[in-house]
Short mmCIF file of C-alpha atoms (C1' of nucleotides) in Angstrom, two decimals:
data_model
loop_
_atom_site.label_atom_id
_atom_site.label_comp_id
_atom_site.label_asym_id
_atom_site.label_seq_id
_atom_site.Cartn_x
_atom_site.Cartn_y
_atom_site.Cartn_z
CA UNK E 13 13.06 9.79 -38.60
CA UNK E 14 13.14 12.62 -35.75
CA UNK E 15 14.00 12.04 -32.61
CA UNK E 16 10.79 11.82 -30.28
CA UNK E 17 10.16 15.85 -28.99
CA UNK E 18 10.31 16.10 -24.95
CA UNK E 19 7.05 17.90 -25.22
CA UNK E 20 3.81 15.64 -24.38
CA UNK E 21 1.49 15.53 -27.31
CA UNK E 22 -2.12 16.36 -26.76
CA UNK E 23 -3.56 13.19 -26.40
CA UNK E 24 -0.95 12.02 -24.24
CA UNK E 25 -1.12 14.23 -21.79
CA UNK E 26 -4.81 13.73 -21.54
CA UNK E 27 -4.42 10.53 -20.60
CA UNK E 28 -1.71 11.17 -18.40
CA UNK E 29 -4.27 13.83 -16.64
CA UNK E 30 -6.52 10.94 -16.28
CA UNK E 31 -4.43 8.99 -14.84
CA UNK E 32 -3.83 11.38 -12.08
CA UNK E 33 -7.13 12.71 -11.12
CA UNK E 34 -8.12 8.79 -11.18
CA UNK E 35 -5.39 6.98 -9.53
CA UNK E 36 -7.18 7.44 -6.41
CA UNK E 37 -9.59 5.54 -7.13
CA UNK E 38 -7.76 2.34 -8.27
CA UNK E 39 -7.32 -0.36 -5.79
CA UNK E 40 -4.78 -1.88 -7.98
CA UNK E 41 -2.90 -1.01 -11.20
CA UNK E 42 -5.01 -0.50 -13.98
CA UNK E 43 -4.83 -2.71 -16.54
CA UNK E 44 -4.44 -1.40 -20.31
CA UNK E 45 -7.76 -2.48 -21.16
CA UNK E 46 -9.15 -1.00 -17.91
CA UNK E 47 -8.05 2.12 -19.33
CA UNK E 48 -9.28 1.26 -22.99
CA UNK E 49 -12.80 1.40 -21.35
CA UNK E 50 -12.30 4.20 -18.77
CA UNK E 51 -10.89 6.25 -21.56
CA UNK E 52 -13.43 4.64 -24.53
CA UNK E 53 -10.48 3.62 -26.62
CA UNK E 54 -11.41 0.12 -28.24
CA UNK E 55 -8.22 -0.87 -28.97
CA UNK E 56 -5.40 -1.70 -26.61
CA UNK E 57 -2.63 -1.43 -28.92
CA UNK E 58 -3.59 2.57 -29.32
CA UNK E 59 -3.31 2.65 -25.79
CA UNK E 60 -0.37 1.23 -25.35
CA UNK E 61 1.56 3.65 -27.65
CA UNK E 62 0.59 6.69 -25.11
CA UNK E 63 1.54 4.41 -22.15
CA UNK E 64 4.98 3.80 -23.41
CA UNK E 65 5.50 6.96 -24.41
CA UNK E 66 4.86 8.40 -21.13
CA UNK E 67 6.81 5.95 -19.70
CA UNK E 68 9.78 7.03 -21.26
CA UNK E 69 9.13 10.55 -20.54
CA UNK E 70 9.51 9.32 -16.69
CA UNK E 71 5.78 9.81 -15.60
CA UNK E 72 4.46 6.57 -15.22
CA UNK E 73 6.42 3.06 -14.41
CA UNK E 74 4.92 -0.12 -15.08
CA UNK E 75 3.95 -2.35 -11.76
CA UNK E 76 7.72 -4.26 -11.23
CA UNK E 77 6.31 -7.84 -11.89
CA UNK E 78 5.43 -7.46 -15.42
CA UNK E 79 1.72 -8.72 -16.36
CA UNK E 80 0.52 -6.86 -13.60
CA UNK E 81 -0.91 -2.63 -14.54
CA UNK E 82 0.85 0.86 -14.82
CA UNK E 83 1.08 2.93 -11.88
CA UNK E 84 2.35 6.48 -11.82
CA UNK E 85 5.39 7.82 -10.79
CA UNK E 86 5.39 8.01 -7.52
CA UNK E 87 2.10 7.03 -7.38
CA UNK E 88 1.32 7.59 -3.46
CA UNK E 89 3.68 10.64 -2.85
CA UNK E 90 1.04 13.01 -5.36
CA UNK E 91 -1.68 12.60 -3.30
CA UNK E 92 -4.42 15.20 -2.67
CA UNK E 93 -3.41 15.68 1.14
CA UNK E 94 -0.15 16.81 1.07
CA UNK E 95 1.23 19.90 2.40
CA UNK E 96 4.92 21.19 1.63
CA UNK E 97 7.43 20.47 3.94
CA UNK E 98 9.73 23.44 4.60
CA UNK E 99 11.88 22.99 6.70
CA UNK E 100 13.18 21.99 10.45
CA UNK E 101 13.04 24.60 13.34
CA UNK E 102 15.10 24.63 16.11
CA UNK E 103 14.95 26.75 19.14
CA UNK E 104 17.21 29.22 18.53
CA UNK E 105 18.09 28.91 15.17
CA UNK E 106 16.51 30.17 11.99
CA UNK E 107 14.39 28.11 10.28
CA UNK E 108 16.87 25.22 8.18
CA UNK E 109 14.98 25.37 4.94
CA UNK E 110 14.88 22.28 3.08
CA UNK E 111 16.55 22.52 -0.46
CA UNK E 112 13.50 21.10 -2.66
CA UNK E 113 10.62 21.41 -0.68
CA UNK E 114 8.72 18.15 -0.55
CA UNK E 115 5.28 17.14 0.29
CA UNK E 116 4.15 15.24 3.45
CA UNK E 117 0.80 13.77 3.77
CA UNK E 118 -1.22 15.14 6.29
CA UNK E 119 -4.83 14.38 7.31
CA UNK E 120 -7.23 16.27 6.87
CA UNK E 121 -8.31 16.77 11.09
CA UNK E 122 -4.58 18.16 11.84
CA UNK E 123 -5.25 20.88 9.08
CA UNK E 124 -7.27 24.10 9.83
CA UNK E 125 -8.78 26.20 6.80
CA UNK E 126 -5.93 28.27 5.86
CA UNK E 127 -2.93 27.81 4.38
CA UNK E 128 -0.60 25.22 6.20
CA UNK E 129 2.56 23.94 6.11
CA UNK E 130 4.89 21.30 7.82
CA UNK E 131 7.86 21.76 10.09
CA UNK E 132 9.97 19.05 11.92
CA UNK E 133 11.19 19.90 14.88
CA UNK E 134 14.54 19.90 16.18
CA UNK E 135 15.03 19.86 19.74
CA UNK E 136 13.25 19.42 23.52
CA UNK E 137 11.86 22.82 23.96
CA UNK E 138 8.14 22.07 23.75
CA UNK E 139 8.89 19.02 25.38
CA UNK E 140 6.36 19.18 28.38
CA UNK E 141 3.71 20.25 25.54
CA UNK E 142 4.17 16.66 24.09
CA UNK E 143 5.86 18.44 20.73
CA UNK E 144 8.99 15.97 20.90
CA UNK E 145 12.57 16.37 18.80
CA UNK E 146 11.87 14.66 15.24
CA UNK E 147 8.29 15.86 15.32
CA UNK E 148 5.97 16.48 12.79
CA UNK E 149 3.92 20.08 13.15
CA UNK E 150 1.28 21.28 11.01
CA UNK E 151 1.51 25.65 11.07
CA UNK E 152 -1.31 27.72 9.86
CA UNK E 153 0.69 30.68 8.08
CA UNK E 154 -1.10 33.27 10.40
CA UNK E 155 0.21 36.54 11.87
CA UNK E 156 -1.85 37.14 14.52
CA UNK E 157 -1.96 34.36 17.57
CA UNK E 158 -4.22 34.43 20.52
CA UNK E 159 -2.69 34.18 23.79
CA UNK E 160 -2.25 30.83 24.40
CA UNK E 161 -1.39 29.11 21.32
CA UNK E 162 1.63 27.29 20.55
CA UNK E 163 3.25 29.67 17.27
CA UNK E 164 6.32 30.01 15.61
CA UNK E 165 7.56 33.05 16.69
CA UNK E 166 10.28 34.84 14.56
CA UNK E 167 12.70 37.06 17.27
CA UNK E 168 14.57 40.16 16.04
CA UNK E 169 14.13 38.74 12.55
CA UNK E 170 16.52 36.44 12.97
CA UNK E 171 16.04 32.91 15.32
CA UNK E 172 12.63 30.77 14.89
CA UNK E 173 11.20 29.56 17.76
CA UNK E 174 8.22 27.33 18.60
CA UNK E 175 6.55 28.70 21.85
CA UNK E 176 3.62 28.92 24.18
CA UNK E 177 2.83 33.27 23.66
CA UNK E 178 1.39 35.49 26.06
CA UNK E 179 0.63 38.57 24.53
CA UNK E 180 0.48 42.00 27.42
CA UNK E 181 0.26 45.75 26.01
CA UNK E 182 3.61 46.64 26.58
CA UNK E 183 5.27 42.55 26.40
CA UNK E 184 5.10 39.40 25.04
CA UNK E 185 6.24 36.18 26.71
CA UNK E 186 7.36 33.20 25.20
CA UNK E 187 7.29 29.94 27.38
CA UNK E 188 9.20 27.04 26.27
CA UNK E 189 7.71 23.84 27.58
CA UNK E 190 10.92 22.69 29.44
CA UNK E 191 10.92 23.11 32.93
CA UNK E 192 14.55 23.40 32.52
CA UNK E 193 14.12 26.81 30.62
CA UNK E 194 12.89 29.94 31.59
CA UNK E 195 10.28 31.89 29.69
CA UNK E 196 11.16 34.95 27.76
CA UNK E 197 10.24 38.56 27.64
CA UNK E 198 10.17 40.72 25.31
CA UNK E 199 8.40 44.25 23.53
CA UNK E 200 6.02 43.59 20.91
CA UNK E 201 8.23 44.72 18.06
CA UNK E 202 10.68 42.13 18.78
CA UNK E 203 8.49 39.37 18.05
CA UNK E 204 6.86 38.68 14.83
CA UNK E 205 4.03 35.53 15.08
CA UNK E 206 4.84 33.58 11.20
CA UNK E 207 2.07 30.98 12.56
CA UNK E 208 0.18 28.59 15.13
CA UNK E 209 0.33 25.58 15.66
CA UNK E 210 -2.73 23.60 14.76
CA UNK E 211 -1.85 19.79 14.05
CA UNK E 212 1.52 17.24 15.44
CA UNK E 213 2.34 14.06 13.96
CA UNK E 214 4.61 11.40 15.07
CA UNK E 215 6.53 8.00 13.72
CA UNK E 216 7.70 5.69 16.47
CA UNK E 217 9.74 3.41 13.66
CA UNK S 5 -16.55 -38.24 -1.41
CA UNK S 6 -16.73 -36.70 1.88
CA UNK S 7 -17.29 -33.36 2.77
CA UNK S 8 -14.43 -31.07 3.27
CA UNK S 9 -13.09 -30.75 7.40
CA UNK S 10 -13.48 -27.39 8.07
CA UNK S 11 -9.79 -27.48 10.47
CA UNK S 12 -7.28 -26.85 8.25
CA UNK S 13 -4.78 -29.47 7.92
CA UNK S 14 -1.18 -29.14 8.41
CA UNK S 15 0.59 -28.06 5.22
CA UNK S 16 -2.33 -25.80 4.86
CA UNK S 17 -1.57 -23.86 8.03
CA UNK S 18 1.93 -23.57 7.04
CA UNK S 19 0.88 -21.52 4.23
CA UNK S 20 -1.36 -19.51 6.27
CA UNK S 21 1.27 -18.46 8.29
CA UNK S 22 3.83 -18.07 5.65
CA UNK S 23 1.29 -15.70 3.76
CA UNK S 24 0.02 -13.48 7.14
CA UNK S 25 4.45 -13.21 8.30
CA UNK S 26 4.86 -11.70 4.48
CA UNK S 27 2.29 -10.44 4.23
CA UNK S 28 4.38 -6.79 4.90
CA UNK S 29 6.63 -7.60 2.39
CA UNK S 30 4.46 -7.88 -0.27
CA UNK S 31 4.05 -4.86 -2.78
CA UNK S 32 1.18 -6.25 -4.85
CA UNK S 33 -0.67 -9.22 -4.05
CA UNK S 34 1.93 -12.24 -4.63
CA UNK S 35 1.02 -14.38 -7.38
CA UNK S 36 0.53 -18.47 -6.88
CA UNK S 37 4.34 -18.78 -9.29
CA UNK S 38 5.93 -16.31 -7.21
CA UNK S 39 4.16 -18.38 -3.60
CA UNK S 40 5.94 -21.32 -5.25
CA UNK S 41 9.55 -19.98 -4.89
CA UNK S 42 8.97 -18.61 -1.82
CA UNK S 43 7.33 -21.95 -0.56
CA UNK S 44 10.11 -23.71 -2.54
CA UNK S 45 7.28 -25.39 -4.08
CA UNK S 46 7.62 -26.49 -7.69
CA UNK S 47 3.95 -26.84 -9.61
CA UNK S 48 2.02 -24.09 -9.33
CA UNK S 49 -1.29 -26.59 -9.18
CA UNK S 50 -0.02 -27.79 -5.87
CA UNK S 51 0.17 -24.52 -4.12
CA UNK S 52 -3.57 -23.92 -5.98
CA UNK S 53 -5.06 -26.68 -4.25
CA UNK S 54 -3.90 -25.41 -0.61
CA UNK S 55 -4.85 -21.73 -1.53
CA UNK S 56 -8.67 -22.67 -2.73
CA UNK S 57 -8.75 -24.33 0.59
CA UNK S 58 -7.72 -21.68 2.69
CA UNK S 59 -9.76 -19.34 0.26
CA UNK S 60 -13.01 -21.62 1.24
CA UNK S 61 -12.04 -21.26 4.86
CA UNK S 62 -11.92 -17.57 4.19
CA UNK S 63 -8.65 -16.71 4.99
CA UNK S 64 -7.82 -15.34 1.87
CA UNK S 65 -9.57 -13.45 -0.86
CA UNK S 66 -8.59 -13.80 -4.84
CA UNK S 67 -7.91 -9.70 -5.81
CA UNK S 68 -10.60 -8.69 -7.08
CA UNK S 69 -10.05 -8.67 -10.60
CA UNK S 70 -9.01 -11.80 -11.34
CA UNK S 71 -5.33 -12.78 -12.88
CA UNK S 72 -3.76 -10.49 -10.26
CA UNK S 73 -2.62 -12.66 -7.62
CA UNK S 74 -4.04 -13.82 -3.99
CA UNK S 75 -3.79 -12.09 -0.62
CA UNK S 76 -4.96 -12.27 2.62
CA UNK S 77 -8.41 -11.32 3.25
CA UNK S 78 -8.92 -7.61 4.24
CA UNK S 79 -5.22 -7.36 2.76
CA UNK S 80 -6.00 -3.60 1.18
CA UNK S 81 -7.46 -1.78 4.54
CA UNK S 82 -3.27 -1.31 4.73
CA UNK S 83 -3.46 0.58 1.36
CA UNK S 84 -5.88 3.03 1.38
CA UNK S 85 -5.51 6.29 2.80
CA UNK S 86 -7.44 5.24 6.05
CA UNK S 87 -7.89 3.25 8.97
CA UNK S 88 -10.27 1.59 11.29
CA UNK S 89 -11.18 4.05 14.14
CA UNK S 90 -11.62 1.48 17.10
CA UNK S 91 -12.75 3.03 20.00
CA UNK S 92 -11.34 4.93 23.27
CA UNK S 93 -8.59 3.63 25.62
CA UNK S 94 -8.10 4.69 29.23
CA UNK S 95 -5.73 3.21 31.89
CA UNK S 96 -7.68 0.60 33.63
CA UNK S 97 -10.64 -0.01 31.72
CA UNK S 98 -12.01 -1.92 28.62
CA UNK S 99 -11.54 -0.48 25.48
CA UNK S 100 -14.37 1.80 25.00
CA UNK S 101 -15.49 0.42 21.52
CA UNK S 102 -17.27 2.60 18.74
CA UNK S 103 -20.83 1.17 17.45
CA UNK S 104 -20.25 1.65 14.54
CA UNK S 105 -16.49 1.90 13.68
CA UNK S 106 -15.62 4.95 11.97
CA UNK S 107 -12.31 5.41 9.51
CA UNK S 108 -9.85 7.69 9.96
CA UNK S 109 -7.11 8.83 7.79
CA UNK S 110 -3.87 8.43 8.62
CA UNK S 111 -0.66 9.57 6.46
CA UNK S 112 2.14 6.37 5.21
CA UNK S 113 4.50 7.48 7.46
CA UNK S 114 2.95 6.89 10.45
CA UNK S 115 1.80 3.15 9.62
CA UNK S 116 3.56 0.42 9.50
CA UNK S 117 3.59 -2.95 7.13
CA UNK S 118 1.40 -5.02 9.31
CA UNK S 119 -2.23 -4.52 9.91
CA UNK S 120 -2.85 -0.83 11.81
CA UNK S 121 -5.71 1.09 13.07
CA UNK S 122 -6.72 3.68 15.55
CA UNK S 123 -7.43 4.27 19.15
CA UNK S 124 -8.12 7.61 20.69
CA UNK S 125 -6.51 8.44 24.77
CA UNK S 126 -8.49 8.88 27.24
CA UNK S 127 -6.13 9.91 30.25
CA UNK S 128 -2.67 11.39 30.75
CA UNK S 129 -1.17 7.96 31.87
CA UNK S 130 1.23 8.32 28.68
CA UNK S 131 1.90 12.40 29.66
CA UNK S 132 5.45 12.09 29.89
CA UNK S 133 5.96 10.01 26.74
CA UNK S 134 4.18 12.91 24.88
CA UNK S 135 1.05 10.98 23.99
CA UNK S 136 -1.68 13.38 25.64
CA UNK S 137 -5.47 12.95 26.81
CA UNK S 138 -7.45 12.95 23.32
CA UNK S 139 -4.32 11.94 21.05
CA UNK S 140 -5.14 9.52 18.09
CA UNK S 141 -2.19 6.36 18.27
CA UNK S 142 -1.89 4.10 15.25
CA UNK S 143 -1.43 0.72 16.55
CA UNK S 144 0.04 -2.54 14.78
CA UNK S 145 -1.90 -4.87 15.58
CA UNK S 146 0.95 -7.60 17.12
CA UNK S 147 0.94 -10.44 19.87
CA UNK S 148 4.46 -9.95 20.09
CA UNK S 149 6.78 -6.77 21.29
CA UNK S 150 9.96 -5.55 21.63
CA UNK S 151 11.15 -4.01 25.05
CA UNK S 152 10.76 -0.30 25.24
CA UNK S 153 8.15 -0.39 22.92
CA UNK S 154 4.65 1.26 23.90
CA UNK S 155 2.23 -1.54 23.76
CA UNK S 156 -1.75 -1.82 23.86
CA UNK S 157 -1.70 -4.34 26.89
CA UNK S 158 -4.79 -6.54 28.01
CA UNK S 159 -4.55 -7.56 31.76
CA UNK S 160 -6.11 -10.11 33.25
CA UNK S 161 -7.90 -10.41 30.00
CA UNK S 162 -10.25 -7.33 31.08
CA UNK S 163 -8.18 -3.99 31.44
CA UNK S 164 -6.46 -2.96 28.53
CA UNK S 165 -4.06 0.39 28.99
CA UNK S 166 -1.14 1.84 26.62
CA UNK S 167 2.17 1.26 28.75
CA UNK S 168 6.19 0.68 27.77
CA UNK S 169 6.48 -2.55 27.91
CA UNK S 170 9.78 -4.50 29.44
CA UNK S 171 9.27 -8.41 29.33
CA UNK S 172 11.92 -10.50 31.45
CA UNK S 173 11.32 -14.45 31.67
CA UNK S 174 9.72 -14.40 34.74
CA UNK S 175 8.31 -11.16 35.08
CA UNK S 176 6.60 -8.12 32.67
CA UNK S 177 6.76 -4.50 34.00
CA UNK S 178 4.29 -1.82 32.52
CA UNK S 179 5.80 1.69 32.93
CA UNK S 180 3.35 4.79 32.98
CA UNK S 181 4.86 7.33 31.10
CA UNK S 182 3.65 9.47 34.19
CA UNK S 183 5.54 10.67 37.10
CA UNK S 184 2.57 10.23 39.93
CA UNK S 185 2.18 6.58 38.92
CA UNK S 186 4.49 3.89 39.38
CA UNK S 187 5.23 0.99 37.55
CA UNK S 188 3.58 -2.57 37.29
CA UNK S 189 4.76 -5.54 37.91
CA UNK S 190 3.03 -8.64 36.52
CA UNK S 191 3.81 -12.20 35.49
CA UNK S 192 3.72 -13.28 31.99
CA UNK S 193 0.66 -15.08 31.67
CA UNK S 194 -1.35 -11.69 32.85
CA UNK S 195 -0.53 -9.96 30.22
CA UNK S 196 -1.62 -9.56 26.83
CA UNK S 197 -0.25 -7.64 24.07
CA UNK S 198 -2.52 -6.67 21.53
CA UNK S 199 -0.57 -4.04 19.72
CA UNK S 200 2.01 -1.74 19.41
CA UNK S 201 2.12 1.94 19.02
CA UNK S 202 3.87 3.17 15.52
CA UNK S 203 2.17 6.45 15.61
CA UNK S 204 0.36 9.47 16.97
CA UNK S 205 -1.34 12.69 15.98
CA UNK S 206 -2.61 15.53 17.54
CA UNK S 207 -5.01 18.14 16.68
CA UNK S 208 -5.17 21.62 18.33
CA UNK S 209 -8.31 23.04 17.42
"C1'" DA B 1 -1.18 -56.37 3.76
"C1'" DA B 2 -4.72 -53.28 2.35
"C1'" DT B 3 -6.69 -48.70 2.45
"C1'" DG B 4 -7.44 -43.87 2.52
"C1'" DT B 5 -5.57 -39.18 3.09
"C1'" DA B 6 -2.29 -35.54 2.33
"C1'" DA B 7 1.02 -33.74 -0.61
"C1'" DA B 8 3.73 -33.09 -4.60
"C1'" DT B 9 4.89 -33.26 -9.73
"C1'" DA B 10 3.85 -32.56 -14.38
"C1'" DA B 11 1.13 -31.50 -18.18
"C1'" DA B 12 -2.41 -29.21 -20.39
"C1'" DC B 13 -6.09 -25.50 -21.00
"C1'" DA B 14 -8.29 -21.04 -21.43
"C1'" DG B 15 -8.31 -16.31 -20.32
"C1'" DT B 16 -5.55 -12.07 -19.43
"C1'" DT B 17 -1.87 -8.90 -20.19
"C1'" DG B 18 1.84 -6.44 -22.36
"C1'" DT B 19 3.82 -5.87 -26.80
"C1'" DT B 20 4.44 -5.42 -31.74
"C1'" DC B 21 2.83 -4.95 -36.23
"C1'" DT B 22 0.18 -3.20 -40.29
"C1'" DC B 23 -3.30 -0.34 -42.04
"C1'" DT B 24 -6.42 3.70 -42.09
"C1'" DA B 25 -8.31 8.31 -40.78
"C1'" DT B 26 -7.59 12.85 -39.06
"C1'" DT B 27 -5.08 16.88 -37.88
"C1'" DT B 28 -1.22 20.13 -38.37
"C1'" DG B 29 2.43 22.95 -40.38
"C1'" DT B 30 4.69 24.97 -44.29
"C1'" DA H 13 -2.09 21.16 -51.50
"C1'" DC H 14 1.13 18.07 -49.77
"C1'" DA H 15 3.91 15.73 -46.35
"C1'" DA H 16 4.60 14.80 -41.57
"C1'" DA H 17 2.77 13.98 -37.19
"C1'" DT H 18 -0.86 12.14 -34.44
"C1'" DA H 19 -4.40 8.94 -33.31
"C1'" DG H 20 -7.01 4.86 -33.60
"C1'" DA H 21 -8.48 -0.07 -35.03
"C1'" DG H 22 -7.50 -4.71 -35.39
"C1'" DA H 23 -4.76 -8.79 -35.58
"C1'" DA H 24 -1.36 -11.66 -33.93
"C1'" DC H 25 2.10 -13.24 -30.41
"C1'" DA H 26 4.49 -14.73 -26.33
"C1'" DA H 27 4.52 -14.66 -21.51
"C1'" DC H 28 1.92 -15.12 -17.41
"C1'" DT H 29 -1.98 -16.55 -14.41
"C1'" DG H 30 -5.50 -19.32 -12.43
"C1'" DT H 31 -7.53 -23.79 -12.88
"C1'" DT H 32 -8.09 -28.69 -13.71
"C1'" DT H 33 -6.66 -33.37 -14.21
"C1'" DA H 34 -3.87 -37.54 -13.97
"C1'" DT H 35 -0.11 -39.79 -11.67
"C1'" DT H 36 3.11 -40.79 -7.97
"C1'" DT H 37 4.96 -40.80 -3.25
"C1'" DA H 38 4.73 -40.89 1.70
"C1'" DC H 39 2.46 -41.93 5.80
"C1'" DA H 40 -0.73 -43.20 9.15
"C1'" DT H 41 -4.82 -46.35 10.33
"C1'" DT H 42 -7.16 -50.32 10.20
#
DNA sequence: AATGTAAATAAACAGTTGTTCTCTATTTGT
DNA sequence: ACAAATAGAGAACAACTGTTTATTTACATT
């Protein structure tokens, strides 16, 4: 006999495609012959050859207790509304990219329509803003900002910022929300706007 | 036979509590075997006899599809992607309820275990803790805090207003997290905790 | 002393669930 | 055209789960 291929086989990874575009809507962990029915297979034995199979190729984990569903992998971190999680930003500093960019869930009122992503912040610059060190921020990638707006400014090409901007013909200013810092000036090709600020998120725990 | 009492009688109440303290711990709904080692209970038809009470009283719901274990009634609202939108909060007022109560969704990270749902701010009493006028916080619902922690407080049972809490025996400050007002002093049996805050968002648009 | 209630144990039952097995039909690759 | 891979049906099995019943113990009340 062969060894089993790495590959998915057709069937198998319709199911597993199922699995995902449904898993929302399972309360608990389906059962095998909640899937029989779902998937209009009449035999639960079928079934569970695709299940185990996929189980060993890491996607899907049986619920711990035994006797009680399959879940997928990971079954809450792929949900719908996540956003990638790039990094943390310091004042100061470049942005610290994170290795393997993960996902973070963020709802849907702290997104706006374009494309977003997730910084945490590291720091007390924005502190008088209410943007606090360990912060979550949601950025619309954006290059334009109107005066105003809380962005994350890129200076010289080289530190990343998160500041209020004031935009003048011939200057822009960047005001840190700390009282104990002083707002900076600069000429407009200086300062490059990567995006604004349009959701924050914080844990207490 | 007589009817049933509808108090609950002692051993019953035991199990109440034991199910609503572990409630957090629980993955999947805990089945009436695994109760019994938890309960150091050994027949399984014991514990059933104290659980169909308690499910008659309606503390506790059967999941849904039968031959997946028992948990406390409105158990779930913890594990879907949203929570119970409550109503307004100002310093020195009522909570300002919805009608009808809206959900709202909320990311895992910024719940916790216990029971959670939402209150908007109205007021910058919390201004210098970062939680600003129009903020969403995610409260655990808890009669019972920690010191330091930011609490949904009811005083007098009439005002209810988001403070840091520090209890001493005889006395309980509430600390505005605002410069221009100063703390209050009040003795224990004023004050009410209702909740405690686990998280906050903030939308810029 | 007699009685009733609460609580626990143990055994048994039926339905569910995951698992394994054999057998058959269909598709695929060479 | 033939063999291998894939897919499904159905049966059977053991473990688990909720439920019921009978029996015993402890305790408080009358």
């Amino acid at each position: 006999m062969k060894y089993e291929t790495e590959t998915l086989t057709r069937r198998q990874e319709e199911i597993y495609n199922f699995l995902r575009d449904h898993q929302e809507h399972f309360s608990t962990a389906p059962t095998l012959d909640e899937l029989c029915k779902m998937l209009g297979v009449k035999s639960r034995g079928s079934l569970h050859k695709h299940i185990q199979a996929l189980t060993e190729a890491g996607l899907i984990e049986p619920a711990e207790k035994r006797q009680r569903g399959i879940r997928l992998t990971s079954y809450e971190v792929n949900h719908v509304d996540e956003l990638p999680f790039l990094g943390r930003i310091a004042a100061g500093s470049p942005i610290e990219a994170i290795e393997i960019p993960e996902s973070i869930e963020v709802p849907q009122m702290l997104r706006s329509n374009g494309q977003c992503y997730v910084l945490q912040i590291r720091g007390d610059s924005m502190i008088d803003d209410g943007i606090f060190d360990g912060d979550w921020v949601v950025i619309e990638k954006r290059e334009q900002a109107r005066n105003g707006e809380i962005v994350v400014a890129l200076i010289e090409g080289r530190e990343a910022t998160l500041k209020r901007i004031e935009q003048c013909p011939n200057e822009v200013i960047l005001y840190p929300a700390n009282s104990t810092m002083k707002p900076m000036h600069f000429s407009p090709e200086q300062v490059q706007v990567q995006g604004v600020v349009v959701g924050q998120m914080r844990s207490y725990r």
